[in-house]
PDB file of C-alpha atoms and ligand atoms in Angstrom:
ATOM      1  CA  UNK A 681       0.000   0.000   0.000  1.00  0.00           C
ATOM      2  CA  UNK A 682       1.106   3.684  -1.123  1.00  0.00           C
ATOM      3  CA  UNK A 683       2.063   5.971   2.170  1.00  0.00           C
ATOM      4  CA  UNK A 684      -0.426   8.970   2.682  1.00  0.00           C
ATOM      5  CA  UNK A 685       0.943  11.658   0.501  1.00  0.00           C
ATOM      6  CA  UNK A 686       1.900  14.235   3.597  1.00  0.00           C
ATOM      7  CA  UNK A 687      -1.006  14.690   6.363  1.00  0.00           C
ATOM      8  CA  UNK A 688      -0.356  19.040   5.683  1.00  0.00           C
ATOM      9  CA  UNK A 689      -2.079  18.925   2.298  1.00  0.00           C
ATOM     10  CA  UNK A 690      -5.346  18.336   2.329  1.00  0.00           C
ATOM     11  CA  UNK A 691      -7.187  21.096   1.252  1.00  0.00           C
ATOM     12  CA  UNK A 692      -6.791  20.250  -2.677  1.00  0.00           C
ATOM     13  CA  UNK A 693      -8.040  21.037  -6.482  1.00  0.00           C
ATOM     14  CA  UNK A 694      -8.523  18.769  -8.911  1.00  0.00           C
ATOM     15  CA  UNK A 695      -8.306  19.882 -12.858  1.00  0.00           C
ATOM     16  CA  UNK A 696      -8.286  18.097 -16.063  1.00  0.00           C
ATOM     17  CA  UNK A 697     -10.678  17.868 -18.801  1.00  0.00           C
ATOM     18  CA  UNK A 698     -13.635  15.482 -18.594  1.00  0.00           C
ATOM     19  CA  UNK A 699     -12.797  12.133 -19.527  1.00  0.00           C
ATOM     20  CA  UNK A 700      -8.826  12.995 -18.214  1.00  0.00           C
ATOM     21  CA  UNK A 701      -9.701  10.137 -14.996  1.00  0.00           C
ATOM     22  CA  UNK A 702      -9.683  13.138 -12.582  1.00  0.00           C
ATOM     23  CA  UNK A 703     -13.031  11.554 -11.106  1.00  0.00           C
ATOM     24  CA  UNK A 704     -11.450   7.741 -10.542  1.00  0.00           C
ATOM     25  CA  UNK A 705      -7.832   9.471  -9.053  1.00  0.00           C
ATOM     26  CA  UNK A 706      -9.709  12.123  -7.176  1.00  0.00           C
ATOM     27  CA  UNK A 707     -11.924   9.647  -5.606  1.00  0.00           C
ATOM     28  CA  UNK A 708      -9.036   7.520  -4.645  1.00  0.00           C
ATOM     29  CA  UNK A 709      -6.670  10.303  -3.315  1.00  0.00           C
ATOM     30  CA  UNK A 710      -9.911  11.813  -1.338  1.00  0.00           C
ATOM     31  CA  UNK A 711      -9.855   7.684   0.134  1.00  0.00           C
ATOM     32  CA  UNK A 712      -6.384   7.715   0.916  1.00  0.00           C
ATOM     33  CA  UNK A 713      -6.567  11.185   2.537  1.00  0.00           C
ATOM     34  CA  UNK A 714      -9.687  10.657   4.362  1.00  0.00           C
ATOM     35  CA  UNK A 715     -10.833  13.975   3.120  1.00  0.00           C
ATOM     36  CA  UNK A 716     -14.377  14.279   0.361  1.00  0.00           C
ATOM     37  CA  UNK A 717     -14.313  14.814  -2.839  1.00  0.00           C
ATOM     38  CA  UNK A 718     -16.901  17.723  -3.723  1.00  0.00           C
ATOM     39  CA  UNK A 719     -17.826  17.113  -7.428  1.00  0.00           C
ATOM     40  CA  UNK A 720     -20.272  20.086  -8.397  1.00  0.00           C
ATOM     41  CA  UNK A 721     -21.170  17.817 -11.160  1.00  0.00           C
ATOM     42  CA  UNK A 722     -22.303  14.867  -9.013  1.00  0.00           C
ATOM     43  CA  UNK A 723     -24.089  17.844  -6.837  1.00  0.00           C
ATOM     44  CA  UNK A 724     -25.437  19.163  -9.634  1.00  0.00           C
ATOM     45  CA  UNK A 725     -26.933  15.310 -11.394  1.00  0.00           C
ATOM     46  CA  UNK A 726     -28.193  14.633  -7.714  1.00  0.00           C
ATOM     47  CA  UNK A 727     -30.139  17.915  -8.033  1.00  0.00           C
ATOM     48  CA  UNK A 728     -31.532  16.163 -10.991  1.00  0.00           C
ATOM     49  CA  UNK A 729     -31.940  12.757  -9.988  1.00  0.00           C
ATOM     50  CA  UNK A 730     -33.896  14.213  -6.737  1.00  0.00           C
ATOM     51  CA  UNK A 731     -36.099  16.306  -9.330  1.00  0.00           C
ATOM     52  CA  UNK A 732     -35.763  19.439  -7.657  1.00  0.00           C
ATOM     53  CA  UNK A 733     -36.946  22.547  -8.961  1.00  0.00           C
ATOM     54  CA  UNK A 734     -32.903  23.630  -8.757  1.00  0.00           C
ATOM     55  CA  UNK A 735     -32.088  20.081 -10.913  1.00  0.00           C
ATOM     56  CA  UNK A 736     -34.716  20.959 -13.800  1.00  0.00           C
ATOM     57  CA  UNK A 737     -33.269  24.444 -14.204  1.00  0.00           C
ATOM     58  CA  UNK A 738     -28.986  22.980 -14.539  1.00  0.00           C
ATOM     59  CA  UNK A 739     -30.198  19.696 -16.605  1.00  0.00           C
ATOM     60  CA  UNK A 740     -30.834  21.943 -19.600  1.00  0.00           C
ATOM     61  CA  UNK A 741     -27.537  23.691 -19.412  1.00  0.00           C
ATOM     62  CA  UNK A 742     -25.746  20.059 -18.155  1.00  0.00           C
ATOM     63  CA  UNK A 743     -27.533  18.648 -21.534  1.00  0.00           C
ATOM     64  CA  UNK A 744     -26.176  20.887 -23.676  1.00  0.00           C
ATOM     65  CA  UNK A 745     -22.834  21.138 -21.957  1.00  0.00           C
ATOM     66  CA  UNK A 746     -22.733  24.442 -21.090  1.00  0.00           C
ATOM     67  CA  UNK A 747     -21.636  26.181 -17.895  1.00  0.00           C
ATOM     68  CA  UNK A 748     -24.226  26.304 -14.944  1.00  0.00           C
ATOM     69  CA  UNK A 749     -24.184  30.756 -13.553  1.00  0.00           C
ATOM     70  CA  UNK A 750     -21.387  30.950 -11.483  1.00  0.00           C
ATOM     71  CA  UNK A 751     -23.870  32.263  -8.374  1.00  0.00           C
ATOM     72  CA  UNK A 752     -25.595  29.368  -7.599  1.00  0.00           C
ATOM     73  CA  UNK A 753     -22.460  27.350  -8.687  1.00  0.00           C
ATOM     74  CA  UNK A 754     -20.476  28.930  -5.482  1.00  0.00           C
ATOM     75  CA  UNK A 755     -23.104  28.781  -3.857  1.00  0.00           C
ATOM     76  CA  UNK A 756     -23.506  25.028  -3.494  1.00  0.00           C
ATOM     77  CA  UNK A 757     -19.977  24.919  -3.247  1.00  0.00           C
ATOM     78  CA  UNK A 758     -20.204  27.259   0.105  1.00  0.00           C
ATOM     79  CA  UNK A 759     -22.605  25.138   1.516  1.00  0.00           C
ATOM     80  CA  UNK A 760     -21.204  22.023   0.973  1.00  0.00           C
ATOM     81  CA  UNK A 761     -18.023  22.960   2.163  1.00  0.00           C
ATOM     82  CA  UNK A 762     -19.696  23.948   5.732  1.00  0.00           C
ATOM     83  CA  UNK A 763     -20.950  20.101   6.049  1.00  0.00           C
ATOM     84  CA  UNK A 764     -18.796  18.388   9.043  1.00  0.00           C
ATOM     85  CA  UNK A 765     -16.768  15.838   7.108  1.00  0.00           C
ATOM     86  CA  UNK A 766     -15.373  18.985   4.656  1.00  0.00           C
ATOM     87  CA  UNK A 767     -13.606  20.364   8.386  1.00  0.00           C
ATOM     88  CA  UNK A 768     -10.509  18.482   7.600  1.00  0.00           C
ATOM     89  CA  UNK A 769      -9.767  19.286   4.302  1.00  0.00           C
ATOM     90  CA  UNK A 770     -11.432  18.182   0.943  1.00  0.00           C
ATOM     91  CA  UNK A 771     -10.575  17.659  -2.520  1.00  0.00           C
ATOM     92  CA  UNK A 772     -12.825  20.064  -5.395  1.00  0.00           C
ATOM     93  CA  UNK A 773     -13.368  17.989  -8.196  1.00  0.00           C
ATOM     94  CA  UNK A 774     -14.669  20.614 -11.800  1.00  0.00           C
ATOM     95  CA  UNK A 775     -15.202  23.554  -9.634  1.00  0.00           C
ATOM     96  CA  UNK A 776     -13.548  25.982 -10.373  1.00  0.00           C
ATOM     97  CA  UNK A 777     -13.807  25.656 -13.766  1.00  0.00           C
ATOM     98  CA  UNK A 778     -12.596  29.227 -14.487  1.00  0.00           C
ATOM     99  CA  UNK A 779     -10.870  32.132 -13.099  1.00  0.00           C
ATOM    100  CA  UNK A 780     -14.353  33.853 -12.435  1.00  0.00           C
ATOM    101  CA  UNK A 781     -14.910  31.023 -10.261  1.00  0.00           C
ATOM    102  CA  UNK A 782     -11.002  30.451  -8.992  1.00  0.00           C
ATOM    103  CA  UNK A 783     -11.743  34.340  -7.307  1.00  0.00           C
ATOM    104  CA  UNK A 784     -15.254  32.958  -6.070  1.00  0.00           C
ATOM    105  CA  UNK A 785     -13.844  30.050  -4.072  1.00  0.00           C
ATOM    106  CA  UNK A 786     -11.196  32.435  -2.788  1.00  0.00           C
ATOM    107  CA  UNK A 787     -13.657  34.558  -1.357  1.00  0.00           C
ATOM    108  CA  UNK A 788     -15.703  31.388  -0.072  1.00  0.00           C
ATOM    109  CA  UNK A 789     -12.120  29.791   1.773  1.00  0.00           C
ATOM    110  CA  UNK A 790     -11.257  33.442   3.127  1.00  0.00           C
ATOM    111  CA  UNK A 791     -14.838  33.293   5.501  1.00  0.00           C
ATOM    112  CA  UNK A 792     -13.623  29.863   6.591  1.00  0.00           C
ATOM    113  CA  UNK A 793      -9.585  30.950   6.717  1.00  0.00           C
ATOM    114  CA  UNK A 794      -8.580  28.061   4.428  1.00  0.00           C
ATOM    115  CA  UNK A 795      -5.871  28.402   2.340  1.00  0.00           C
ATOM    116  CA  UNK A 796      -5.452  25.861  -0.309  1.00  0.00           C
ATOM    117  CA  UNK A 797      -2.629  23.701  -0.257  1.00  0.00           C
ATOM    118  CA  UNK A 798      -2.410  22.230  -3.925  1.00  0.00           C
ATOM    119  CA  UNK A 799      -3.663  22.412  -7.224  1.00  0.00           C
ATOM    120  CA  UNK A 800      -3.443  18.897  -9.284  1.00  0.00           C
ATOM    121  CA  UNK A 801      -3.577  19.239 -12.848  1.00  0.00           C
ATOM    122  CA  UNK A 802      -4.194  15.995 -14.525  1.00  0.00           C
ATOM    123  CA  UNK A 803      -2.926  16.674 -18.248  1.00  0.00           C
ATOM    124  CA  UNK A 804      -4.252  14.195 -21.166  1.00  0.00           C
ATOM    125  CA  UNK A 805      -4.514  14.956 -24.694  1.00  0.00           C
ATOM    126  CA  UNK A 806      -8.052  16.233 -26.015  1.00  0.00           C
ATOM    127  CA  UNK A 807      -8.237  13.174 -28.628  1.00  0.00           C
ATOM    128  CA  UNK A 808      -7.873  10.959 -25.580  1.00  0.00           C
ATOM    129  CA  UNK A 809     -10.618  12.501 -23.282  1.00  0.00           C
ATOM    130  CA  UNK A 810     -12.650  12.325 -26.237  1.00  0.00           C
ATOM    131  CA  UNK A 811     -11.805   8.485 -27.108  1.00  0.00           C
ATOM    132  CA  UNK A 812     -12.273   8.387 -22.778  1.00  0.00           C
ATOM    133  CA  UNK A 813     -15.844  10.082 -22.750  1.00  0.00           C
ATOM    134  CA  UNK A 814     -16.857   8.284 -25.643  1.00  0.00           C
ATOM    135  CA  UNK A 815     -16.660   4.834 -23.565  1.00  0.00           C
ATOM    136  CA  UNK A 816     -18.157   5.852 -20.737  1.00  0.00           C
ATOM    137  CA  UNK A 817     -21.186   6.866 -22.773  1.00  0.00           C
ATOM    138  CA  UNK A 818     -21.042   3.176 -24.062  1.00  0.00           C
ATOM    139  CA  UNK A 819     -20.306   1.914 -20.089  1.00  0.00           C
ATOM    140  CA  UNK A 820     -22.504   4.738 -17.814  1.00  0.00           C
ATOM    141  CA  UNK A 821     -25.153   5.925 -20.854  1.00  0.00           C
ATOM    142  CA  UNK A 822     -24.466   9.497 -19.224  1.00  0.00           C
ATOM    143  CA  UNK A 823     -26.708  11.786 -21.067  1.00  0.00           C
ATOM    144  CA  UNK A 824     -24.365  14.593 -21.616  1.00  0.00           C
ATOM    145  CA  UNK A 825     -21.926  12.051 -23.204  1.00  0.00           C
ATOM    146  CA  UNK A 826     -22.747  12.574 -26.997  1.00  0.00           C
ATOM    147  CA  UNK A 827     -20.217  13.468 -29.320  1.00  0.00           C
ATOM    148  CA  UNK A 828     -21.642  17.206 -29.805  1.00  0.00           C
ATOM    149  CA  UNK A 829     -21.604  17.782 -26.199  1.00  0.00           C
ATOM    150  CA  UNK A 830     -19.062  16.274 -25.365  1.00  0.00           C
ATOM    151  CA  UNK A 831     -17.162  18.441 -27.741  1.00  0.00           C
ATOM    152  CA  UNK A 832     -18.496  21.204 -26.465  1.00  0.00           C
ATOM    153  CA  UNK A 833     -17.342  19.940 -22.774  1.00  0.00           C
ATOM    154  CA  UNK A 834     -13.494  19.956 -23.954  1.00  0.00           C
ATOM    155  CA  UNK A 835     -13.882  23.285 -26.374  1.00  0.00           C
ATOM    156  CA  UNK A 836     -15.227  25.177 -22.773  1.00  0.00           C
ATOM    157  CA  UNK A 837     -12.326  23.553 -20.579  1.00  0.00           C
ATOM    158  CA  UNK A 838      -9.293  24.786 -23.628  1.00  0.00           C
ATOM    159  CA  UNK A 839     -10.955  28.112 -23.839  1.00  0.00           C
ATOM    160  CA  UNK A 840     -11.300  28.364 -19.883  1.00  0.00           C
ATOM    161  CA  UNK A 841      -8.081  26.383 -18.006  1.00  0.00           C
ATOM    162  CA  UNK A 842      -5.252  28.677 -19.079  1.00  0.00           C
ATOM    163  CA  UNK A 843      -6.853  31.724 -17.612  1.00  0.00           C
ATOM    164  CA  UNK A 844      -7.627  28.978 -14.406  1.00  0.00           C
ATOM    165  CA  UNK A 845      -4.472  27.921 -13.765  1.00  0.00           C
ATOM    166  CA  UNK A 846      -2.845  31.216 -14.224  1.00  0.00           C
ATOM    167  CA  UNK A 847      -4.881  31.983 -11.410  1.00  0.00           C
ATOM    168  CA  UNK A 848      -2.955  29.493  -9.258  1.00  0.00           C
ATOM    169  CA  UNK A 849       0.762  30.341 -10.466  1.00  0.00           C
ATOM    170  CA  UNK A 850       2.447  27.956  -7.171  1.00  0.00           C
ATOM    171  CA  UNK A 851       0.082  26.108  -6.186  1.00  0.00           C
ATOM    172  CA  UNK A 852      -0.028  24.176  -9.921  1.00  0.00           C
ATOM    173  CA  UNK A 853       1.457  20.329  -9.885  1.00  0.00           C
ATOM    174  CA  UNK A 854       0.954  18.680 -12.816  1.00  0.00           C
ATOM    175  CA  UNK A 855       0.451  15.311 -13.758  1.00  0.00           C
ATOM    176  CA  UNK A 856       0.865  13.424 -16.902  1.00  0.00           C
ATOM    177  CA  UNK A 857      -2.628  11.706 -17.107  1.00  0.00           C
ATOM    178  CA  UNK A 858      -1.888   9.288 -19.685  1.00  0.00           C
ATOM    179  CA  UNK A 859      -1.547   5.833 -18.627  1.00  0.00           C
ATOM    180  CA  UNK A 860      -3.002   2.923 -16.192  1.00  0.00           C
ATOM    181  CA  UNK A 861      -4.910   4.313 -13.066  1.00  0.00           C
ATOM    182  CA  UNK A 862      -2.002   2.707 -10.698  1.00  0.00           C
ATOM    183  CA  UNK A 863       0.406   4.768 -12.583  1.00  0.00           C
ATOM    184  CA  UNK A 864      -1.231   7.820 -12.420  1.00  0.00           C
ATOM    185  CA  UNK A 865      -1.848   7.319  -9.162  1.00  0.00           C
ATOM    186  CA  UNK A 866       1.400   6.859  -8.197  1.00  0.00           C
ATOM    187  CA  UNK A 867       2.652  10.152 -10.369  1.00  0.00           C
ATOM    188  CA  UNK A 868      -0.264  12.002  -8.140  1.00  0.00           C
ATOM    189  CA  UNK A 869       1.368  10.623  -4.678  1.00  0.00           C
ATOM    190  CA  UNK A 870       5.039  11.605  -6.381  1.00  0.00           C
ATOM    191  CA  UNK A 871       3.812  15.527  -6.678  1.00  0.00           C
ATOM    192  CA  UNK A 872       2.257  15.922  -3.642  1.00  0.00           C
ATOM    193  CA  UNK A 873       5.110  14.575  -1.556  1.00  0.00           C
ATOM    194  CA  UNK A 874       7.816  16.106  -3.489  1.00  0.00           C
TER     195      UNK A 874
HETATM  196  P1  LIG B 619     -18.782  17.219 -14.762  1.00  0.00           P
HETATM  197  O1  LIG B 619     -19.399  16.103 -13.991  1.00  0.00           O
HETATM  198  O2  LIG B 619     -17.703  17.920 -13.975  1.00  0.00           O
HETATM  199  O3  LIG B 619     -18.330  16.793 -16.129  1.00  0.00           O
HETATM  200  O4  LIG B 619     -19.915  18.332 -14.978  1.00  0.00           O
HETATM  201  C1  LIG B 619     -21.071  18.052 -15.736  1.00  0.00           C
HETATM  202  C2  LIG B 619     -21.810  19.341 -16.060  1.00  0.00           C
HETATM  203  O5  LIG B 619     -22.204  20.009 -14.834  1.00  0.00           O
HETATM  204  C3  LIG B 619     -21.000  20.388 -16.811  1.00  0.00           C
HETATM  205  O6  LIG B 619     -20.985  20.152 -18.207  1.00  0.00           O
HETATM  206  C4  LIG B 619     -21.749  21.670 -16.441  1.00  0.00           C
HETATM  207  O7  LIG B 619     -22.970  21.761 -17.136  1.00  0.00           O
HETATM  208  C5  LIG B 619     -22.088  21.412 -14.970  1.00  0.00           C
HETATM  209  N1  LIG B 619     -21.008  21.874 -14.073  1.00  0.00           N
HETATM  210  C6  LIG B 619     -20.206  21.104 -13.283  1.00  0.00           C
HETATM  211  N2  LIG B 619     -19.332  21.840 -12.595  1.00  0.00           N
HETATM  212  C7  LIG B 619     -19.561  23.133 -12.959  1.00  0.00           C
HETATM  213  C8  LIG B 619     -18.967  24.380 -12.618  1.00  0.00           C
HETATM  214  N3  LIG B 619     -17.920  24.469 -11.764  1.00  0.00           N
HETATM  215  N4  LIG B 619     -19.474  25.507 -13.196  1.00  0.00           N
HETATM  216  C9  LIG B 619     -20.510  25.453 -14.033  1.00  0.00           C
HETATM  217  N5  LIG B 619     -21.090  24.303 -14.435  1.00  0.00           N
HETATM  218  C10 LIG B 619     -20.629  23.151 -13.910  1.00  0.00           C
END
């Protein structure tokens, strides 16, 4: 079993394009840490799946891949991050998405006085993501997994990350996402304890 990348970090970003694996190595660094992962696109689908008024409004935008209004996008984010298990440290999994939202969630960790301790940037080719989305519409049937949308998905993230990340200057550690999930994993646990 890997060591616990070091115990000080744990208040962590997750970025990469969709289909990049950030969901399967965020999950398993959030296990490892003992911290959650907040996905504000699993918050947003369980808004749908719960057929709230909230979930009919994003499913439109989620169906045609667009960006959900930053507002209620913090928003969620604020209040999930005020839940008990979040106290220790969490890992953000798609939110922020831009620099808009990058000065958002600044604001949001200043009322708590959390400082974030890393930025992991999962880097994978877009033809790759694409072949990657492309299977998990075969495996999960995701409804935002069609070709158009999902090439509207990656054209939002390339207009959207350089601005993002530029935001973060030090904080950046990047990760070359190509490659099994054990050996990205490992590369993940390299960065962080480096
Ligand atoms: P994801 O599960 O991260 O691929 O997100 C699925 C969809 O949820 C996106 O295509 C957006 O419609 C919406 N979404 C997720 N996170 C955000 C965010 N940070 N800002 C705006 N929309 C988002």
């Amino acid at each position: 079993m890997t060591p616990s990348p070091s115990a000080s970090r744990r208040h962590l970003l997750i970025v990469g394009p969709q289909g990049s694996g950030k969901g399967t190595q965020g999950a398993r660094l959030a296990h490892s840490l003992g911290i959650p992962t907040i996905s504000t696109g699993d918050l947003f689908r369980a808004h749908v799946a719960a057929g709230t008024a909230f979930g009919a409004q994003v499913n439109a935008l989620m169906l045609a891949g667009q960006l959900v209004p930053d507002g209620v996008t913090a928003q969620l984010v604020r209040e999930r991050l005020q839940e008990p298990d979040a106290s220790n440290g969490f890992l953000l999994d798609g939110f922020p998405r831009t620099a808009a939202q990058a000065r958002l969630l600044d604001a949001i960790l200043e009322e708590s006085g959390i400082t974030l301790d890393a930025v992991l940037v999962l880097e994978v080719p877009r033809a790759e993501s694409f072949h990657r989305l492309r299977r998990r519409a075969l495996e999960q049937g995701r409804a935002d997994d069609t070709d158009e949308i999902i090439g509207t998905r990656l054209d939002i993230y390339e207009a959207e990350v350089g601005p993002l990340l530029a935001h973060y200057g030090d904080l950046l550690l990047a990760v070359d996402g190509v490659g099994t999930v054990d050996e990205i994993a490992a590369r993940i646990h390299v960065a962080l304890t480096e």
